CSV table of C-alpha atoms in Angstrom, one decimal:
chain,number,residue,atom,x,y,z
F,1,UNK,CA,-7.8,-9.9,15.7
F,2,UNK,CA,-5.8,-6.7,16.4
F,3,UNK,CA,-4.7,-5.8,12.9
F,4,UNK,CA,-6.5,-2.8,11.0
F,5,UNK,CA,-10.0,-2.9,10.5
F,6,UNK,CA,-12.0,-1.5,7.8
F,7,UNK,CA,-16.1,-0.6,7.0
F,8,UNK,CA,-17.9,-0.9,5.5
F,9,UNK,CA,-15.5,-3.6,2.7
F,10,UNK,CA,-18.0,-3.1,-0.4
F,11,UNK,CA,-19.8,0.3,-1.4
F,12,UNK,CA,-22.1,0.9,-4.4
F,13,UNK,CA,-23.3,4.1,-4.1
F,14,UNK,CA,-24.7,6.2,-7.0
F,15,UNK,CA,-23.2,9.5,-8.4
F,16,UNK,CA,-23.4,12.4,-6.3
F,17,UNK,CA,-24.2,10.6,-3.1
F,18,UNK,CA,-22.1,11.1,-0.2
F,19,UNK,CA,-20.2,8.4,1.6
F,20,UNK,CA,-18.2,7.5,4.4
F,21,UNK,CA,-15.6,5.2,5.4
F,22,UNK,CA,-14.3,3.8,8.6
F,23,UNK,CA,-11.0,2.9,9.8
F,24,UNK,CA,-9.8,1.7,13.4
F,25,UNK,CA,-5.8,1.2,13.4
F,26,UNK,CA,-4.4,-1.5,15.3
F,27,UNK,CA,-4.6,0.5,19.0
F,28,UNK,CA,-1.0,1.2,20.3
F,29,UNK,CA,-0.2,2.8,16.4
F,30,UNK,CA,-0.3,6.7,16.5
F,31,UNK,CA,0.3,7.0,12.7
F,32,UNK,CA,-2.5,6.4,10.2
F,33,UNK,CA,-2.9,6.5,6.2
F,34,UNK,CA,-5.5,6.6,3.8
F,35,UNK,CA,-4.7,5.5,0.2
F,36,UNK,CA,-6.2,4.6,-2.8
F,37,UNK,CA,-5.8,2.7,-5.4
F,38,UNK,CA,-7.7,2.5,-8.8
F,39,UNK,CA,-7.4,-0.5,-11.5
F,40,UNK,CA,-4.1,-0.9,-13.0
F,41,UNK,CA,-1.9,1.6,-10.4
F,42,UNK,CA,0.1,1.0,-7.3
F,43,UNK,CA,-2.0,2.5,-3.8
F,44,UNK,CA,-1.5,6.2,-4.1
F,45,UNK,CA,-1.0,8.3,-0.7
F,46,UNK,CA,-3.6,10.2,0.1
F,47,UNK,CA,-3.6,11.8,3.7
F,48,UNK,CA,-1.8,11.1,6.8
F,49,UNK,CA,-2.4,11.7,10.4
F,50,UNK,CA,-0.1,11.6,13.4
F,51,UNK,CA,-3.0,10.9,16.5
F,52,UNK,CA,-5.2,13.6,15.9
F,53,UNK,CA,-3.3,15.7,13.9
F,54,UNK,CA,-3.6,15.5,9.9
F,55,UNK,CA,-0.4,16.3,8.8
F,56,UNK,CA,-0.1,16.2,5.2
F,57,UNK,CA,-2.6,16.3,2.5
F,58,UNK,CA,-2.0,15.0,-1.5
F,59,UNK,CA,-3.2,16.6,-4.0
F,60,UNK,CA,-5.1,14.3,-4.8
F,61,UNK,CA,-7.5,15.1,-2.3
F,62,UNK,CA,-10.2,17.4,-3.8
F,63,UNK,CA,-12.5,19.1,-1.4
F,64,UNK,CA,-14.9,16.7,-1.7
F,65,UNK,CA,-12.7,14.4,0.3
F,66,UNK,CA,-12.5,15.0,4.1
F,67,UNK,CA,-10.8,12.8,6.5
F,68,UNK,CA,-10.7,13.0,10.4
F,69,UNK,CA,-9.1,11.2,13.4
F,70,UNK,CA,-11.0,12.0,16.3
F,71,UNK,CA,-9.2,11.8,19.8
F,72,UNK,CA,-6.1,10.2,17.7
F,73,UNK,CA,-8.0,7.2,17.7
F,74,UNK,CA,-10.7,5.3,14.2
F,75,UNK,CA,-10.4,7.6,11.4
F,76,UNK,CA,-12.9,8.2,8.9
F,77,UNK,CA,-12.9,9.2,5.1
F,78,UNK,CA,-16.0,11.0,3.8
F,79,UNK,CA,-16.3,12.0,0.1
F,80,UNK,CA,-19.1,13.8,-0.6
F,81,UNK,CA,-21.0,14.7,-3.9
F,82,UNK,CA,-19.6,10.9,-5.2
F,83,UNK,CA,-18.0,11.1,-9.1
F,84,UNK,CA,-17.6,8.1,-11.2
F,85,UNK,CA,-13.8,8.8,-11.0
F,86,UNK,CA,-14.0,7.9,-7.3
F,87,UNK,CA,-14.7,4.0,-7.8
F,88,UNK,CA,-11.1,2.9,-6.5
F,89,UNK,CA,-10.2,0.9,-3.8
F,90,UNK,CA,-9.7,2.8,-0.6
F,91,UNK,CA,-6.7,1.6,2.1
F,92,UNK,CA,-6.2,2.2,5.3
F,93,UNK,CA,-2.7,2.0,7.2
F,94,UNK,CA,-1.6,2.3,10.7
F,95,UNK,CA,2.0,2.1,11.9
F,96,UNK,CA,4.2,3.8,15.1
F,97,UNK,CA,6.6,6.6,15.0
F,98,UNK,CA,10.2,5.8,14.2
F,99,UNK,CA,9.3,2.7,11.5
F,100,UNK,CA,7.9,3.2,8.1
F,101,UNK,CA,6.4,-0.4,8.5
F,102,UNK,CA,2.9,0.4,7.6
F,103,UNK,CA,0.0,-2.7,8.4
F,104,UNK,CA,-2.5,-2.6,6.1
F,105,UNK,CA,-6.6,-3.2,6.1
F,106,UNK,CA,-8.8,-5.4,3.5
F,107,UNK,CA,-9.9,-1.9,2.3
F,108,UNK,CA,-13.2,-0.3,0.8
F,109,UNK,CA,-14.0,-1.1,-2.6
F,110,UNK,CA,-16.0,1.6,-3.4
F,111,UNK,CA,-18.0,1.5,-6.7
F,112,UNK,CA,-19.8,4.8,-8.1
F,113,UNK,CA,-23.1,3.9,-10.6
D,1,UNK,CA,6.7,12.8,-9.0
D,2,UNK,CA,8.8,9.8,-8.0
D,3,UNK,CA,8.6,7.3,-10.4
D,4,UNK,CA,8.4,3.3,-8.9
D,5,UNK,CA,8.5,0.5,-11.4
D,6,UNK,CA,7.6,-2.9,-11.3
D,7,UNK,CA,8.4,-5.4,-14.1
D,8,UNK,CA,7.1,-8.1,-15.2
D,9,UNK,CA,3.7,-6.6,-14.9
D,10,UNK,CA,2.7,-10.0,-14.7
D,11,UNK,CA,4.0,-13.5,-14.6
D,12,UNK,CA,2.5,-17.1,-14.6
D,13,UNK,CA,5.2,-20.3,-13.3
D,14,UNK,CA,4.8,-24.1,-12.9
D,15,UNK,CA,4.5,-25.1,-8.9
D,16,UNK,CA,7.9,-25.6,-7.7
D,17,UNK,CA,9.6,-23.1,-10.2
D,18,UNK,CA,11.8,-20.3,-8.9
D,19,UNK,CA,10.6,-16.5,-9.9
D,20,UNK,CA,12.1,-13.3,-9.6
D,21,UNK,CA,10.6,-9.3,-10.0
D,22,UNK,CA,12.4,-6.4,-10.3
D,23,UNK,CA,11.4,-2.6,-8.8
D,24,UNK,CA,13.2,0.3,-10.2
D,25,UNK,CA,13.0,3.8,-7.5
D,26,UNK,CA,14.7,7.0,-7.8
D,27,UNK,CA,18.6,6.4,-6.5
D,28,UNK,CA,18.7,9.6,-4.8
D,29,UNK,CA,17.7,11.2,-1.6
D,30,UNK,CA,16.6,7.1,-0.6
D,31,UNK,CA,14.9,6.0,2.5
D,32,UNK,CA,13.6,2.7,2.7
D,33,UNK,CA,12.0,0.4,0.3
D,34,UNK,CA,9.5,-1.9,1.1
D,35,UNK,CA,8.1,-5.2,-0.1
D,36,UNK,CA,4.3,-6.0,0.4
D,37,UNK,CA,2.4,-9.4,-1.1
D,38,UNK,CA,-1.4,-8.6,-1.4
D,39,UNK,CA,-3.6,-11.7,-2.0
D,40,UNK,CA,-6.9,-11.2,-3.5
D,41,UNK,CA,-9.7,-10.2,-0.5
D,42,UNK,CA,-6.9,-9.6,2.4
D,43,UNK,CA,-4.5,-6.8,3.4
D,44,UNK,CA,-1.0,-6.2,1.7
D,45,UNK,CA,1.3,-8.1,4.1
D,46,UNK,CA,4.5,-6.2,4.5
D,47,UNK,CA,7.1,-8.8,3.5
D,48,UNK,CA,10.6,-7.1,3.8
D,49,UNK,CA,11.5,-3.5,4.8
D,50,UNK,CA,14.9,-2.7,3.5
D,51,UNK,CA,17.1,0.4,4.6
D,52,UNK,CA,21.0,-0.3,3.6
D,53,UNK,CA,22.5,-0.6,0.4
D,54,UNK,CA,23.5,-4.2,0.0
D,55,UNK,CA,20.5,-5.7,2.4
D,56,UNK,CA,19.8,-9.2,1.8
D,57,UNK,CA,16.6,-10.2,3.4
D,58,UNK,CA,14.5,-13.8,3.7
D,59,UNK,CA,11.7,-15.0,5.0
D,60,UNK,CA,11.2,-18.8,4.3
D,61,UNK,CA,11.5,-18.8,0.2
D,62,UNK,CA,11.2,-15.9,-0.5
D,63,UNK,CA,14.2,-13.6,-0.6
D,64,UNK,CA,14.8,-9.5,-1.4
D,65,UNK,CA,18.1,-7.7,-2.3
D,66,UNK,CA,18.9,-4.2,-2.6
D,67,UNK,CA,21.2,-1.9,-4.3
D,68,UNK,CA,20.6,1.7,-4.0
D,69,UNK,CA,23.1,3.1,-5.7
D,70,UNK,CA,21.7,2.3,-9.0
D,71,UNK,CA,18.0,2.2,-7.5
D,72,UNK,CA,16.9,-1.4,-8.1
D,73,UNK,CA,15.7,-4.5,-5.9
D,74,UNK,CA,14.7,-7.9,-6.7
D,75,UNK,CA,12.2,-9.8,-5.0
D,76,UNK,CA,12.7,-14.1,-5.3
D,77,UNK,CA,10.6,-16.8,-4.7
D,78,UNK,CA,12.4,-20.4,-4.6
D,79,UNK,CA,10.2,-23.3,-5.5
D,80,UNK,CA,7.2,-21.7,-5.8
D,81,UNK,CA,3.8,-22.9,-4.5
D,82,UNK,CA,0.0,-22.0,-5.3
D,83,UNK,CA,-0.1,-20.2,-2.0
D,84,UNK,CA,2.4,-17.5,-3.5
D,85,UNK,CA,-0.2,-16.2,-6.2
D,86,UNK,CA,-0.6,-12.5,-5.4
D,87,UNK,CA,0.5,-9.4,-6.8
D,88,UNK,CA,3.5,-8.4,-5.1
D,89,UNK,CA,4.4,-4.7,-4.4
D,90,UNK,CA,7.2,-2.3,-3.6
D,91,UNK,CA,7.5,1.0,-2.5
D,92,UNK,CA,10.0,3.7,-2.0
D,93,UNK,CA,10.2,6.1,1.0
D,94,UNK,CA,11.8,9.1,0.2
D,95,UNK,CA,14.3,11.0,3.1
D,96,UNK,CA,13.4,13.9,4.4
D,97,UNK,CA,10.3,15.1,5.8
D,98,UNK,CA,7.5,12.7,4.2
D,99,UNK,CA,10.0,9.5,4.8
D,100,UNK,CA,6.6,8.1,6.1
D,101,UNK,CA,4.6,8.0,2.9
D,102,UNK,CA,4.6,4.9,0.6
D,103,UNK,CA,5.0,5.7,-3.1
D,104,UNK,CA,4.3,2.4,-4.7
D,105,UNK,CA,4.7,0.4,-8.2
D,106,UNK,CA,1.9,-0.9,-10.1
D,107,UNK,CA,2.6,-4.5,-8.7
D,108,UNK,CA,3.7,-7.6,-10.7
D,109,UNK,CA,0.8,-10.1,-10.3
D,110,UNK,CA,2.4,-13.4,-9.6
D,111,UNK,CA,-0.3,-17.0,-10.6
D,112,UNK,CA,1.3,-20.1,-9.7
D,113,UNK,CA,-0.4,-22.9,-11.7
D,114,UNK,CA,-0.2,-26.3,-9.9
């Protein structure tokens, strides 16, 4: 299967725990997407990387959240310190240059106790 | 903040009836607006990808228009099936320099009873 991949799919963690996702895009895709979405809302952008670069940031994105794409290649989301307000459902999203057609992961459902 | 919306918020049809949603987007400075089915334990699937006032897309039964003048698109489903339960999605791309990023509705969550 060469769509996007996602890990771990399920995460109970407790509060104030750190945790960290992974996320390989399909492989000839140099753009990738983080976002998140939380019961009753629409996914909500949270980063964006174009190959290694991460090139735009939401607000959304306290500094507990830190997201990298080593060698323009898997990305991975950590959050660290974990809050209760972090249980959401975390996407993943890889697409090329020149399209705005994004393929999607399963996602981590990540649950804070 | 753009604002996306999505109505209904949810609906429940007979097999073989025909459905429609509605997604409201800002009419200015438009990009693209996308369509995206998400069943329950897979990936939203990107359905239709829609860039020109006026685009009428289809894929098998299920159909998308789009004005964006007035900021609107409908989504239809002819005949639907069981297979067709998901919540279905949109999002707007905004032009300009973040044309990339997704800003999406809450989803109308669509249960086809057999």
């Amino acid at each position: 299967d060469t769509g996007v991949s996602q890990n771990p799919r399920h995460k109970i963690t407790k509060r104030g725990q750190n945790v960290t996702f992974r996320c390989d895009p399909i492989s000839e895709h140099n753009r990738l997407y983080w976002y998140r979405q939380t019961l009753g809302q629409g996914p909500e952008f949270l980063t964006y990387f174009q190959n290694e670069a991460q090139l735009e940031k939401s607000r959304l994105l306290s500094d507990r959240f830190s997201a990298e794409r080593p060698k323009g290649s898997f990305s991975t989301l950590e959050i660290q310190r974990t809050e209760q307000g972090d249980s959401a459902m975390y996407l993943c999203a890889s697409s090329n240059s020149g399209t705005t057609k994004a393929f999607f992961g399963q996602g981590t459902r990540l649950t804070v106790v | 903040i753009l604002n996306v919306e999505q109505s209904p918020q949810s609906l429940h049809v007979q097999e073989g009836d025909s459905t429609n949603f509605t997604c409201s987007f800002p009419s200015s400075n438009f990009y693209a607006l996308h369509w995206y089915r998400w069943e329950t334990a897979k990936s939203p699937e990107a359905l239709f990808v829609m860039t020109l006032n006026g685009d009428e897309k289809k894929k098998g039964r299920i159909s998308a228009t789009l004005n964006t003048k007035e900021g609107y698109s409908y989504l239809y489903i002819k005949g639907s099936q069981p297979e067709d339960s998901a919540t279905y999605l949109c999002a707007f791309c905004q032009s300009g320099g973040s044309n990339y990023k997704l800003t999406f509705g809450k989803g109308t969550l669509l249960t086809v009873n057999p």
